[in-house]
Amino acid sequence: MTASITPERPSAAEGQRGRPLIVTEDEELLDDLLRLCATAGAEPEVAHGALTRRGSWEAAPLILVGDDSAARLCDRARREGVLLIGRDLDDHGIWRRAVALGADNVAFLPDAETWLVDRIADVAEGVGRQALTIGVIGGRGGAGASTLACALAVTAARSGRRTMLIDGDPLGGGLDVLLGGEGAQGLRWPAFAESRGRVAGSALEESLPELHSLRVLSWDRGDSVVIPPSAMRAVLAAARRRGGVVVVDLPRRVDDAAAEALAQIDLGLLVVPAELRAVAAAHRVASTVGMVLRDLRAVVRGPCGPELGDEEIAGLLGLPLAGELPPEPGLADAFAGGEPPGGSPRGPLGRFCAEFWARALADEGGVTA
């Protein structure tokens, strides 16, 4: 349980990584706070009731003060980012001590453990601009959504941006295969199926296979694993906190896990081949996805004929047009030779992706029309 004394304010150290400071002589409380720091991926500085390092009070981005030490610290300079940690919900005197200390909040353990882990993890990871997150969905089977998702990620990574590619379609065969890295070392989705609450973004990134200068979360070759909505929410949120760009390959069927992913997507791309039957199938997908995703746009996969152009197809779907994706005849041969989708910046797919990112990242995170 937590309660606010003052309105929630951004910490002066927000956006910077640092070590939280723990001040307590209560060994049992210290053990609990060290455990919570480990869960959040933070290595704290510990002061056993007295501050031994000069400037540690002023420099720490977050200070966790045990209730046993509150009275001894009341003469310290007032600052943001101080939390008073207690255990006894019936101890009304803790509020007076919190005011005297200038604490932002009082957190009671064990009730507030999840909340406290989130606060510590924000400090450990830094709080900055979240990743621009793009979802790619096929209007029908074989539309080329997975190919486009890989090409977008490869193109973003080639430009030097931190990039993560997430395979949200368990029936898609695995994006690591498309990138030629099915044997690469690193974790796959089954390792995250039981994730609950907060997942540390840095730990997620470092655990995944690195292919073509980007990180990939894909499926393994074992039995199908159901990803609960809570795991999808936790993993995608962790990926977004790392900044840069995140590309998610989404299934056409919107189950609970896919709905969690769609809720964190900034812009969706619906890939539609320039065929009437494909348009009919894509219309059903757009109707379903559009109930969750506010910004969905059509990518028309050519060639387009004079009777059915890209703008006409987007109009039939009732979606803005993100662009026409021209055919790339040598794509299969390039893949056989070890080149990933979008690997050639001069190819039609590479040029399409580069132009897309130039528009999408025009204001460093905003999505332009």
XYZ file of C-alpha atoms in Angstrom:
369
model
C 0.000 0.000 0.000
C 1.243 3.480 -0.810
C -0.127 6.899 -0.004
C 0.890 10.249 -1.409
C 1.787 13.169 0.833
C 2.673 15.585 -1.948
C 1.554 15.520 -5.597
C 3.555 13.128 -7.764
C 6.456 15.075 -9.287
C 9.185 14.116 -11.729
C 12.407 13.512 -9.869
C 15.256 15.898 -10.438
C 17.254 12.919 -11.617
C 14.569 11.625 -13.950
C 15.998 10.558 -17.272
C 19.328 9.629 -15.679
C 20.449 6.255 -14.499
C 21.831 5.936 -11.005
C 22.063 3.886 -7.823
C 19.208 4.213 -5.348
C 20.235 4.901 -1.749
C 18.899 2.744 1.103
C 19.112 4.146 4.641
C 18.099 1.761 7.443
C 19.471 -0.169 10.437
C 16.619 -2.694 10.284
C 18.335 -5.806 8.904
C 15.069 -7.505 7.954
C 13.864 -4.402 6.080
C 17.271 -4.077 4.414
C 17.033 -7.660 3.143
C 13.617 -6.935 1.660
C 14.759 -3.708 -0.029
C 17.856 -5.400 -1.455
C 15.628 -8.141 -2.860
C 13.337 -5.562 -4.478
C 16.324 -3.723 -5.952
C 17.610 -6.975 -7.432
C 14.195 -7.613 -8.966
C 14.285 -4.143 -10.518
C 17.814 -4.655 -11.859
C 19.354 -1.975 -9.600
C 22.460 -2.122 -7.429
C 21.819 0.209 -4.480
C 24.111 2.100 -2.159
C 23.430 1.156 1.464
C 23.879 3.412 4.522
C 23.264 1.664 7.829
C 21.501 4.494 9.583
C 24.167 7.099 8.802
C 25.363 8.583 5.530
C 29.036 7.750 5.220
C 29.699 8.979 1.689
C 29.779 12.728 1.188
C 27.081 13.933 -1.196
C 25.209 10.629 -1.366
C 21.958 12.222 -0.124
C 22.082 14.908 -2.793
C 23.284 12.704 -5.670
C 21.084 9.605 -5.351
C 18.194 9.577 -7.850
C 15.955 7.741 -5.348
C 16.258 7.377 -1.561
C 14.540 4.607 0.390
C 14.471 5.509 4.079
C 13.477 2.892 6.631
C 11.040 4.195 9.222
C 13.614 3.344 11.899
C 15.986 5.983 10.456
C 13.507 8.752 9.610
C 13.991 10.828 12.779
C 17.790 10.945 12.325
C 17.479 12.384 8.795
C 14.993 15.192 9.371
C 17.751 17.801 9.295
C 18.768 16.795 5.772
C 18.143 19.152 2.848
C 14.665 18.749 1.377
C 14.674 17.111 -2.033
C 12.483 15.078 -4.358
C 12.676 11.320 -4.705
C 12.598 10.376 -0.998
C 10.354 7.462 0.012
C 9.672 6.435 3.606
C 9.342 2.664 3.967
C 7.316 1.154 6.801
C 5.488 -2.041 7.702
C 2.819 -1.114 10.256
C -0.351 0.191 8.617
C -1.707 1.082 12.061
C 1.244 3.327 12.997
C -0.269 6.767 12.381
C 2.890 8.469 13.595
C 4.640 7.504 10.374
C 2.817 10.338 8.604
C 4.320 12.937 10.955
C 7.770 11.471 10.400
C 7.236 11.503 6.631
C 6.274 15.187 6.672
C 9.272 16.040 8.847
C 11.534 14.131 6.454
C 10.010 15.746 3.367
C 9.190 12.369 1.822
C 7.222 12.200 -1.408
C 5.393 9.030 -0.385
C 5.039 6.420 2.318
C 5.251 2.800 1.141
C 4.125 -0.057 3.359
C 5.661 -3.477 2.783
C 4.759 -6.046 1.665
C 1.675 -4.408 0.099
C 3.635 -1.874 -1.973
C 6.327 -4.222 -3.311
C 5.169 -4.116 -6.949
C 4.840 -0.316 -6.898
C 8.248 0.057 -5.281
C 9.934 -2.248 -7.808
C 8.533 -0.043 -10.593
C 9.963 3.099 -8.977
C 13.378 1.487 -8.487
C 13.394 0.110 -12.038
C 12.669 3.587 -13.437
C 15.838 4.770 -11.732
C 17.890 1.770 -12.859
C 16.843 2.079 -16.493
C 16.474 5.821 -16.776
C 13.216 7.466 -17.776
C 13.344 8.883 -21.253
C 11.430 8.911 -24.507
C 9.703 5.609 -25.185
C 10.371 3.740 -28.391
C 8.273 4.536 -31.431
C 6.359 1.268 -31.801
C 5.140 0.032 -35.178
C 2.822 -2.942 -35.629
C 2.670 -4.823 -38.937
C -0.362 -6.967 -39.791
C -1.161 -9.043 -42.871
C -4.476 -8.352 -44.562
C -4.550 -12.027 -45.504
C -2.249 -15.019 -45.217
C 0.924 -14.594 -47.240
C 0.520 -10.846 -47.573
C 4.145 -10.240 -46.671
C 3.678 -8.679 -43.231
C 6.527 -10.607 -41.620
C 8.857 -9.671 -44.477
C 7.960 -5.998 -44.081
C 8.367 -6.157 -40.285
C 11.868 -7.589 -40.664
C 12.790 -5.059 -43.334
C 11.610 -2.153 -41.195
C 13.695 -3.387 -38.262
C 16.792 -4.038 -40.399
C 16.508 -0.578 -41.965
C 16.105 1.165 -38.596
C 19.107 -0.680 -37.157
C 21.204 0.176 -40.212
C 20.601 3.860 -39.490
C 22.089 3.423 -36.016
C 18.877 3.399 -33.974
C 18.342 1.047 -31.067
C 15.926 -1.466 -32.596
C 13.928 -4.384 -31.251
C 11.844 -6.741 -33.380
C 9.107 -8.686 -31.592
C 7.350 -11.657 -33.150
C 3.780 -11.473 -31.907
C 2.463 -14.187 -34.251
C 3.005 -17.692 -32.813
C 1.909 -19.276 -36.105
C 4.195 -17.233 -38.311
C 7.192 -19.585 -38.319
C 9.610 -17.326 -36.442
C 11.148 -14.035 -37.490
C 14.609 -15.276 -36.543
C 14.325 -17.690 -39.470
C 13.618 -14.819 -41.877
C 16.701 -13.078 -40.506
C 18.822 -16.203 -40.886
C 19.384 -16.549 -37.148
C 17.348 -19.515 -35.989
C 20.484 -20.944 -34.364
C 21.538 -17.699 -32.676
C 22.063 -17.777 -28.929
C 19.474 -16.003 -26.795
C 16.051 -16.366 -25.241
C 12.803 -16.926 -27.120
C 9.174 -16.363 -26.169
C 8.758 -19.500 -23.993
C 11.257 -18.022 -21.516
C 8.943 -15.044 -20.977
C 5.598 -16.861 -20.913
C 5.345 -16.632 -17.116
C 6.381 -12.974 -16.878
C 4.322 -10.923 -14.460
C 4.531 -7.282 -13.476
C 7.676 -5.408 -14.446
C 10.323 -6.802 -16.808
C 13.618 -4.903 -16.781
C 14.198 -3.422 -20.229
C 17.976 -3.764 -20.089
C 17.759 -7.411 -19.018
C 15.274 -8.141 -21.815
C 17.468 -6.537 -24.457
C 20.649 -8.266 -23.323
C 18.967 -11.694 -23.200
C 17.721 -11.688 -26.814
C 19.574 -12.823 -29.942
C 21.313 -10.020 -31.798
C 20.941 -10.253 -35.572
C 21.909 -7.571 -38.086
C 22.511 -5.061 -35.243
C 19.005 -5.478 -33.783
C 17.496 -7.572 -31.003
C 14.869 -10.173 -31.884
C 12.249 -11.832 -29.706
C 10.919 -14.789 -31.653
C 9.585 -18.314 -31.135
C 11.543 -21.501 -30.717
C 11.022 -24.721 -32.669
C 9.303 -26.531 -29.806
C 5.639 -26.991 -29.027
C 3.356 -23.986 -29.259
C 3.370 -21.887 -26.090
C 0.450 -19.682 -25.081
C 1.604 -16.190 -24.148
C -0.709 -14.735 -21.469
C -1.806 -11.105 -21.913
C 0.156 -10.134 -18.790
C 3.386 -11.472 -20.322
C 2.812 -9.666 -23.616
C 2.063 -6.441 -21.737
C 5.158 -6.714 -19.526
C 7.566 -7.646 -22.325
C 6.387 -5.028 -24.796
C 6.396 -2.309 -22.124
C 9.986 -3.237 -21.253
C 10.988 -3.082 -24.925
C 9.421 0.358 -25.327
C 11.185 1.773 -22.271
C 14.531 1.148 -23.958
C 13.794 3.854 -26.531
C 14.615 3.819 -30.233
C 12.114 1.843 -32.288
C 10.182 -1.372 -31.725
C 8.615 -3.309 -34.597
C 5.957 -5.920 -33.797
C 4.777 -8.580 -36.251
C 1.130 -9.110 -35.298
C -1.305 -11.954 -36.013
C -4.488 -11.323 -37.981
C -6.548 -12.918 -35.239
C -6.895 -10.559 -32.278
C -6.784 -12.670 -29.122
C -6.154 -11.309 -25.637
C -2.369 -11.242 -26.042
C -2.603 -9.512 -29.434
C -5.001 -6.944 -27.944
C -2.394 -6.159 -25.260
C 0.202 -5.624 -27.978
C -2.130 -3.436 -30.046
C -2.760 -1.238 -27.005
C 0.941 -0.249 -27.015
C 1.301 0.281 -30.776
C 1.768 3.867 -31.996
C 1.078 3.097 -35.657
C -0.202 -0.027 -37.393
C 0.541 -1.014 -40.986
C -1.922 -3.340 -42.703
C -0.214 -5.071 -45.641
C -2.658 -5.706 -48.490
C -1.796 -7.293 -51.856
C -3.379 -5.440 -54.777
C -6.099 -8.051 -55.354
C -9.840 -7.818 -54.817
C -9.981 -10.997 -52.702
C -7.139 -9.716 -50.554
C -8.961 -6.412 -50.073
C -12.077 -8.259 -48.912
C -10.066 -10.285 -46.388
C -8.158 -7.193 -45.239
C -11.395 -5.338 -44.626
C -12.362 -7.887 -41.989
C -8.947 -7.635 -40.351
C -9.084 -3.826 -40.375
C -12.530 -3.834 -38.769
C -11.307 -6.000 -35.898
C -7.917 -4.356 -35.381
C -9.403 -0.873 -35.672
C -11.451 -1.444 -32.518
C -8.188 -1.480 -30.506
C -5.638 0.408 -32.618
C -6.410 4.053 -33.246
C -3.897 4.673 -36.052
C -4.011 1.968 -38.724
C -2.779 2.597 -42.270
C -2.680 0.560 -45.457
C 0.474 -0.609 -47.187
C -0.499 -1.851 -50.655
C 1.791 -4.526 -52.000
C 2.135 -4.107 -55.733
C 2.155 -4.331 -58.581
C -1.019 -2.296 -58.827
C -3.024 -2.307 -62.027
C -4.738 0.717 -63.560
C -8.143 -0.559 -62.431
C -7.106 -1.035 -58.778
C -4.513 1.444 -57.570
C -3.094 1.926 -54.101
C -5.317 4.897 -53.269
C -8.419 3.006 -54.415
C -7.513 0.056 -52.202
C -6.926 2.266 -49.183
C -10.253 3.981 -49.905
C -12.077 0.640 -50.042
C -10.600 -0.215 -46.650
C -11.396 3.200 -45.196
C -7.756 3.650 -44.156
C -5.068 6.258 -44.821
C -2.467 5.101 -47.325
C 1.037 4.574 -45.907
C 2.429 3.794 -49.357
C 2.755 1.258 -52.137
C 5.310 -1.486 -51.649
C 6.675 -2.392 -55.086
C 7.676 -5.979 -55.912
C 11.263 -7.100 -55.347
C 11.949 -9.988 -57.738
C 15.302 -10.993 -56.248
C 14.073 -11.255 -52.657
C 14.060 -15.082 -52.522
C 17.552 -15.326 -53.983
C 18.832 -12.706 -51.560
C 17.370 -14.640 -48.632
C 19.003 -17.855 -49.871
C 22.283 -15.974 -49.979
C 21.969 -14.866 -46.346
C 20.660 -11.349 -46.914
C 17.713 -10.377 -44.682
C 14.605 -8.567 -45.952
C 15.543 -4.932 -46.450
C 19.223 -5.835 -46.354
C 19.898 -3.902 -49.530
C 19.247 -0.175 -49.003
C 18.969 0.252 -52.784
C 16.296 -2.404 -53.274
C 12.572 -1.525 -53.469
C 11.929 -2.878 -49.959
C 14.886 -1.069 -48.447
C 13.921 2.218 -50.109
C 10.306 1.893 -48.968
C 11.412 1.307 -45.364
C 13.923 4.156 -45.392
C 11.260 6.561 -46.677
C 8.790 5.301 -44.083
C 11.202 5.896 -41.195
C 12.145 9.315 -42.542
C 8.490 10.342 -42.283
C 7.667 8.515 -39.061
C 10.708 9.827 -37.191
C 10.575 13.354 -38.601
C 10.058 14.822 -35.127
C 12.052 12.190 -33.196
C 9.132 10.108 -32.044
C 6.057 11.651 -33.601
C 4.259 9.923 -36.429
C 3.552 12.196 -39.359
C 0.834 11.688 -41.880
